[in-house]
Coordinates of C-alpha atoms in Angstrom, one line a residue:
X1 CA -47.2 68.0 -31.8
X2 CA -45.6 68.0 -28.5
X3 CA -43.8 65.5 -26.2
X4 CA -45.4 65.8 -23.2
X5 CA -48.5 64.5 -24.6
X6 CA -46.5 61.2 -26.0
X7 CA -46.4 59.8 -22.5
X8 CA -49.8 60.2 -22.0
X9 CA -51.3 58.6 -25.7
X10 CA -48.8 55.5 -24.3
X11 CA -50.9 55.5 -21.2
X12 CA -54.4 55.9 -22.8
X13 CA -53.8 52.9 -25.4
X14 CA -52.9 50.8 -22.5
X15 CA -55.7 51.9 -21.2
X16 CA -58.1 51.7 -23.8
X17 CA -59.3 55.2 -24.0
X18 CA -60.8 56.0 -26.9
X19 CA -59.5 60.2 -27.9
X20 CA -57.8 60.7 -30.8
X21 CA -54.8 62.5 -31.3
X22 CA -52.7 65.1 -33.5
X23 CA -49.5 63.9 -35.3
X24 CA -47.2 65.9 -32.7
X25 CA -48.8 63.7 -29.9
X26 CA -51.0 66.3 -28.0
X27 CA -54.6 64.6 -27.9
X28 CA -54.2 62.2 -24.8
X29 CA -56.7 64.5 -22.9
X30 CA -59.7 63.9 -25.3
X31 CA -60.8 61.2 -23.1
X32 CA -62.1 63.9 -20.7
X33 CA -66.0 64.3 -21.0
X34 CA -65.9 68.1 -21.0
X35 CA -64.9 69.8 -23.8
X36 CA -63.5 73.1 -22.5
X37 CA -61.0 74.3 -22.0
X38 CA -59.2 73.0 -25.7
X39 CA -56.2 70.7 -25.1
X40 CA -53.3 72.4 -25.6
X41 CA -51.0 70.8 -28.6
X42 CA -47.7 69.6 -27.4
X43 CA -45.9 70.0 -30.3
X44 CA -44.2 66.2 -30.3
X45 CA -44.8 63.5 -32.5
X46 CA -46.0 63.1 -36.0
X47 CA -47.5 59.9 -34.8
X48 CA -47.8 56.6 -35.8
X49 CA -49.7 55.0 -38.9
X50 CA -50.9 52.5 -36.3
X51 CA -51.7 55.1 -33.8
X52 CA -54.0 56.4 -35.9
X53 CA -56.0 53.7 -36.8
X54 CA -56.2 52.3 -33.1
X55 CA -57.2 55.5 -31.3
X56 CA -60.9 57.4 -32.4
X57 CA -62.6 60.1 -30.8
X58 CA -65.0 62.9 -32.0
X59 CA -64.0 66.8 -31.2
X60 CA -65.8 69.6 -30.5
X61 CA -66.3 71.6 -33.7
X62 CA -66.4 75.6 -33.3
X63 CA -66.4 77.7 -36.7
X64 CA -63.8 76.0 -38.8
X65 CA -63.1 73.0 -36.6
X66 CA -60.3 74.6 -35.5
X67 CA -60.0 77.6 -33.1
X68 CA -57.6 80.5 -32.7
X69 CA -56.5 80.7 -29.0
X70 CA -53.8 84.0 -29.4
X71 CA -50.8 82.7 -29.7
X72 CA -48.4 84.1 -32.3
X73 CA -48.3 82.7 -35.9
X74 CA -45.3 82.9 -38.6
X75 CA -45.4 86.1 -40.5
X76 CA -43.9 86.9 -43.7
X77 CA -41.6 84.5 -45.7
X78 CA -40.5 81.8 -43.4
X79 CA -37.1 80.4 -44.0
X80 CA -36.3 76.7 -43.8
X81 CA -32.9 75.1 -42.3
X82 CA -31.9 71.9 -43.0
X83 CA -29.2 70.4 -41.0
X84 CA -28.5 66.6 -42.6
X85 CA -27.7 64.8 -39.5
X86 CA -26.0 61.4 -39.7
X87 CA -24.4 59.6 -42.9
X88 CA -26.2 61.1 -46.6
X89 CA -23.0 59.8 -48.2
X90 CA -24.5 58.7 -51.9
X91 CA -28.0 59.6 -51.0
X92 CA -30.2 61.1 -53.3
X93 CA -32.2 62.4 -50.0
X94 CA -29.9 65.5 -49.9
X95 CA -31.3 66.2 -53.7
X96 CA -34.8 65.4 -53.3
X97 CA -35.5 67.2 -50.3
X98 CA -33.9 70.6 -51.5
X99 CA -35.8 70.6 -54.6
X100 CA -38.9 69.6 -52.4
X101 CA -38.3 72.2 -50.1
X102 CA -37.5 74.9 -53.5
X103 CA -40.9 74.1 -54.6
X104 CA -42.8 74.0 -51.4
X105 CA -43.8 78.3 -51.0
X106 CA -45.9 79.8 -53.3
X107 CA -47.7 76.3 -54.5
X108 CA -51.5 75.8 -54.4
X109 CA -50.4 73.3 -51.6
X110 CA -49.0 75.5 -49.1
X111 CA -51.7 78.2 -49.8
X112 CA -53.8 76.3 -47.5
X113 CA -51.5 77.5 -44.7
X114 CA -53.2 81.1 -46.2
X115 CA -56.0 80.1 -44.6
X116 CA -54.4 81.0 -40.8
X117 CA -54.1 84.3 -39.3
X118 CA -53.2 86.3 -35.8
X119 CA -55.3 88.0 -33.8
X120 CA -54.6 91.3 -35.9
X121 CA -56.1 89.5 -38.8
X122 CA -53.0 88.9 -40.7
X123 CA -52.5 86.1 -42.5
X124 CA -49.9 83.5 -43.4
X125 CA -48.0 84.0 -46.8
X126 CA -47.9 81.5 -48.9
X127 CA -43.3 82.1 -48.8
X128 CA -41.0 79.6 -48.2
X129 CA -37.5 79.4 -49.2
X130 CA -34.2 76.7 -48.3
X131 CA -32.6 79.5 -46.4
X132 CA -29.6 77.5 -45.7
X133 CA -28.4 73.8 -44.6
X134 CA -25.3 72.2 -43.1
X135 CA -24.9 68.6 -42.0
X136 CA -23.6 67.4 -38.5
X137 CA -21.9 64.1 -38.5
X138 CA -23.2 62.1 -35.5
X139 CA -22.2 65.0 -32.8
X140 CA -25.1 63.1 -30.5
X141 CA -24.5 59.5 -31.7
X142 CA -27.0 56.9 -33.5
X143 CA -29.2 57.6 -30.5
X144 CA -30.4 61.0 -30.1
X145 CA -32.6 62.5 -27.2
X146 CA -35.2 65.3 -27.5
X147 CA -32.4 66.9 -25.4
X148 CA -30.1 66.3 -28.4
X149 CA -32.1 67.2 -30.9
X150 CA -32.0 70.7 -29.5
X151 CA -28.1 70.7 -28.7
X152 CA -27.9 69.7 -32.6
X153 CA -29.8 73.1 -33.6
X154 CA -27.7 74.9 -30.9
X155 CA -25.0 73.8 -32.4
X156 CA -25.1 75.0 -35.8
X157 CA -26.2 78.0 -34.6
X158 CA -23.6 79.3 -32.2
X159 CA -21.0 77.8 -34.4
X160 CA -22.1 80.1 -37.3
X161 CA -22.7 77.3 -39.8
X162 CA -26.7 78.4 -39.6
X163 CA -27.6 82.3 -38.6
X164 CA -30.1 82.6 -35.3
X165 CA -33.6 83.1 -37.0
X166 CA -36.6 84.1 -34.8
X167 CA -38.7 83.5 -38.6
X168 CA -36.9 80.2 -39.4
X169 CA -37.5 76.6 -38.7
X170 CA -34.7 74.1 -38.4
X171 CA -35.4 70.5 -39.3
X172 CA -33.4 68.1 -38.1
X173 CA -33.2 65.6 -40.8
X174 CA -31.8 62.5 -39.9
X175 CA -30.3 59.1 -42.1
X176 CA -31.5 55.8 -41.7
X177 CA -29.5 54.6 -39.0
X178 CA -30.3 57.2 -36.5
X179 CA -33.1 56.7 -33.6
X180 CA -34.8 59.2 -31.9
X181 CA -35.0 57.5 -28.1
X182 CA -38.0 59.6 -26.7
X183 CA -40.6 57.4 -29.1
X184 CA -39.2 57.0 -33.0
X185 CA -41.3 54.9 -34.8
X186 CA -43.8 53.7 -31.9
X187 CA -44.9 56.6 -30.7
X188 CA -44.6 59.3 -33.6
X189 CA -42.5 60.3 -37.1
X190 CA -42.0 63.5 -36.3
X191 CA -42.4 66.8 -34.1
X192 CA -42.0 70.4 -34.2
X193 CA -41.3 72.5 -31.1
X194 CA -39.6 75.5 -29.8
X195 CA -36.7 76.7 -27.3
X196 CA -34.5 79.5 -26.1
X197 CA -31.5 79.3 -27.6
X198 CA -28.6 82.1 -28.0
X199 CA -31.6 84.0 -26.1
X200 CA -33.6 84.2 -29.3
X201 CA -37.2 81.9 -29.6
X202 CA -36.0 78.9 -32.1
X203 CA -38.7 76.8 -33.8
X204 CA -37.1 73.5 -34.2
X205 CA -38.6 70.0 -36.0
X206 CA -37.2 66.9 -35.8
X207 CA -37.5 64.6 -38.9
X208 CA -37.3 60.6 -38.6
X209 CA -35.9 59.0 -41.6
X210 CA -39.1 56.3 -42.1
X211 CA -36.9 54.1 -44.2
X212 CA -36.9 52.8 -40.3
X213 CA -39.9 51.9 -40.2
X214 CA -41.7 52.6 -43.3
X215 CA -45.2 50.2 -42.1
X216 CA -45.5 53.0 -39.3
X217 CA -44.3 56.4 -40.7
X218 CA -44.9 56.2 -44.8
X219 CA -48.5 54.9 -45.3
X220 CA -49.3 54.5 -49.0
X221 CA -45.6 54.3 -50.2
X222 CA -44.6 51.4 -47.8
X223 CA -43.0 48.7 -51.0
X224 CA -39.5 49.3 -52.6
X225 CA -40.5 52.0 -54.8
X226 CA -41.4 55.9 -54.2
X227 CA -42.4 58.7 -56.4
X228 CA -38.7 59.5 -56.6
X229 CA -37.4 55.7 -56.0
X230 CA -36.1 57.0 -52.8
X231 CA -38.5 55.7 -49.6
X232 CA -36.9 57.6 -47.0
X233 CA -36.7 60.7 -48.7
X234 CA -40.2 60.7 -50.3
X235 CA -41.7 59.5 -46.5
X236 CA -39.8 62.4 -44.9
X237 CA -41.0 64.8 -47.7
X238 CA -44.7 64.0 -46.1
X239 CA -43.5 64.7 -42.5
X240 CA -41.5 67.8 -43.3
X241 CA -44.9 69.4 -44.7
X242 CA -46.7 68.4 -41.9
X243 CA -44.6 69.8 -39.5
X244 CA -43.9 72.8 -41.2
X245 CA -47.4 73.8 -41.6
X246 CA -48.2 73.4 -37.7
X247 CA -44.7 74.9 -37.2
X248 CA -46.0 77.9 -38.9
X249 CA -49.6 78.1 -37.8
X250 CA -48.6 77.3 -34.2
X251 CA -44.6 78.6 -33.4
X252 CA -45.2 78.5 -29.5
X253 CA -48.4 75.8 -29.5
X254 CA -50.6 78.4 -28.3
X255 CA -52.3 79.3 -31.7
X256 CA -53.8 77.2 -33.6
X257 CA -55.6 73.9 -32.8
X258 CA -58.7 72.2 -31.9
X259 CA -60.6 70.9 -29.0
X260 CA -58.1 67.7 -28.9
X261 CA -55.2 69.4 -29.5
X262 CA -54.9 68.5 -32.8
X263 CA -53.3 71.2 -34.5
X264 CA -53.5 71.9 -38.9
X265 CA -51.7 69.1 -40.5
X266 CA -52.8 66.5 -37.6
X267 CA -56.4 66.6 -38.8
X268 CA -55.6 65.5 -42.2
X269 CA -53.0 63.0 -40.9
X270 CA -52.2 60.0 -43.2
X271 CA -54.6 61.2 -46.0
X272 CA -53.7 61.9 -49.8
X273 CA -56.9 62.6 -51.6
X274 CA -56.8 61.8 -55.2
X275 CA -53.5 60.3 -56.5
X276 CA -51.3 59.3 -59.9
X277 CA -49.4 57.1 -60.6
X278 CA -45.8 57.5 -62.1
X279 CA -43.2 55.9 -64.3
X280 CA -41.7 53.7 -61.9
X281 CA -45.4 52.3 -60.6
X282 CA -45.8 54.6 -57.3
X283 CA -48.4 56.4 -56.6
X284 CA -48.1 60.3 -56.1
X285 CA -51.1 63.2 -55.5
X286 CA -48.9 66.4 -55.8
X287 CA -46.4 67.7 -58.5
X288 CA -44.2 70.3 -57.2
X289 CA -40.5 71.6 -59.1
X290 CA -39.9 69.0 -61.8
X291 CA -40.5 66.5 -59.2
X292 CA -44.2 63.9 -57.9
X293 CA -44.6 63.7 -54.1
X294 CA -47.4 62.1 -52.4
X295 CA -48.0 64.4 -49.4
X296 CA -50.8 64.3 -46.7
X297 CA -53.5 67.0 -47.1
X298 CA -53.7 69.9 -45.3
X299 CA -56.8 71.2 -43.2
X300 CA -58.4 74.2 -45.1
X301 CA -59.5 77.2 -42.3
X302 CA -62.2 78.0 -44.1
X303 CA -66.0 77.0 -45.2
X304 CA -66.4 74.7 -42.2
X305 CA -63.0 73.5 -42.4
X306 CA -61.9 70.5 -44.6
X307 CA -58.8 68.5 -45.8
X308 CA -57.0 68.9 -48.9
X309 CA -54.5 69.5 -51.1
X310 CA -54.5 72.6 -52.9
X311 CA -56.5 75.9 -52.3
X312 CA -58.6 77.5 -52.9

């Protein structure tokens, strides 16, 4: 979700309003007693595991519980950019994520994000592919504004170590020791937006490493051990879906999203379904490559509109 919405969560909790809101931090105005017009998504903010539980509200359902509001969606294959931001120096991060992010298109997972279309009536494809990735070694410091976030991504675009890609989505992935200032870890985990830059419409996500803060931005992985015995990088494998898939079904955060603002992956926020466990004593609910995540659903677009993690 987006940022402008973070401010205003802060104020409702201190407040003691009662609407709940999307990861990317857009459902401050489900206090409001009427429910048109829909709150707009802000794009911001994957947020909190305590935000969650301390903010409730119900939302207007119409068809799916989610509504189309004809904004453009993500066409065709999208392609992924990863720019490793920070020290990955002996990290396994840089391995787990590729092959995470190798697997992700054309699994039973992402084939929920089928379930979205334009106004034309074309659908997502279930396509994803690592379309490139290039690392930037602290360029904004340890303590990175939104503002930085995007000069990052403009960065590796004008210099030519990424192409410009109206279909893409850069994620901004960042190591351990690196805070996001606007709200890391207290008032979201993660956030997708977009921006002009080079002239072009850039979809951009910035990813919080939640080996941070893994109480507030992991959830069911919060001990020592992962899926892939790597807590950051299993945590940010979670928030990469989540921000992709809204990333996707809302580019410009006019598309998709319901009455609160919530937009695909927020509505499923923090839940797994059914899980395994693996070798090392994790717990996992997905098996994608040669690898076990544990991801959070998805929200299905279709029979009423449910969380899950696989379709159909």
């Amino acid at each position: 979700m987006n940022k402008t919405a973070l401010s205003m969560i802060s104020a409702m909790l201190m407040m003691g309003c009662g609407a709940q809101s999307a990861l990317d931090g857009s459902d401050t105005r489900g206090a409001q007693s009427a429910p048109d017009p829909d709150l707009a998504p802000q794009g911001r903010g994957l947020k909190t595991i305590e935000q969650y539980q301390h903010v409730s509200g119900g939302a207007r359902t119409t068809t799916n519980g989610i509504s189309y509001h004809g904004g453009p969606v993500m066409l065709g294959t999208i392609n992924a950019y990863y720019i490793w931001y920070g020290n990955w120096s002996g990290n396994t991060a840089t391995t787990i994520l590729t092959d995470f992010m190798n697997s992700f298109g054309g699994s039973s997972y992402y084939a929920i994000n089928t379930t979205y279309n334009n106004g034309a009536g074309s659908s997502l494809s279930n396509s994803v592919r690592l379309a490139g990735s290039t690392t930037d070694n602290y360029s904004q410091g340890t303590a990175v504004s939104d503002a930085g976030i995007q000069a990052i991504v403009s960065s590796a675009i004008s210099s030519g170590r990424l192409p410009s890609d109206t279909n893409g989505i850069y994620f901004v992935i960042t190591s351990q020791d690196v805070n996001e200032t606007s709200g890391f870890c207290t008032q979201y985990c993660g956030w997708h937006t977009h921006g002009t830059i080079g002239g072009q419409d850039i979809k951009y996500s910035f990813i919080g490493n939640p080996a941070r803060c893994p109480t507030s931005c992991i959830g069911a992985n919060t001990g020592s051990v992962s899926p892939n015995s790597n807590v950051g990088a299993d945590g940010m494998a979670s928030i990469i879906a989540h921000e992709l898939e809204e990333a996707a079904s809302d580019p410009d955060l006019n598309a998709w999203y319901d009455n609160r603002g919530y937009e695909n992956a927020d509505k499923c926020a923090y839940t797994y379904g059914t899980t395994y466990t693996v070798s090392n004593g994790s717990i996992a609910n997905v098996h994608l490559g040669s690898r076990d995540f544990l991801i959070q659903q998805n929200w299905v677009n279709a029979a009423g509109g449910y969380c899950a993690k696989s379709y159909p």
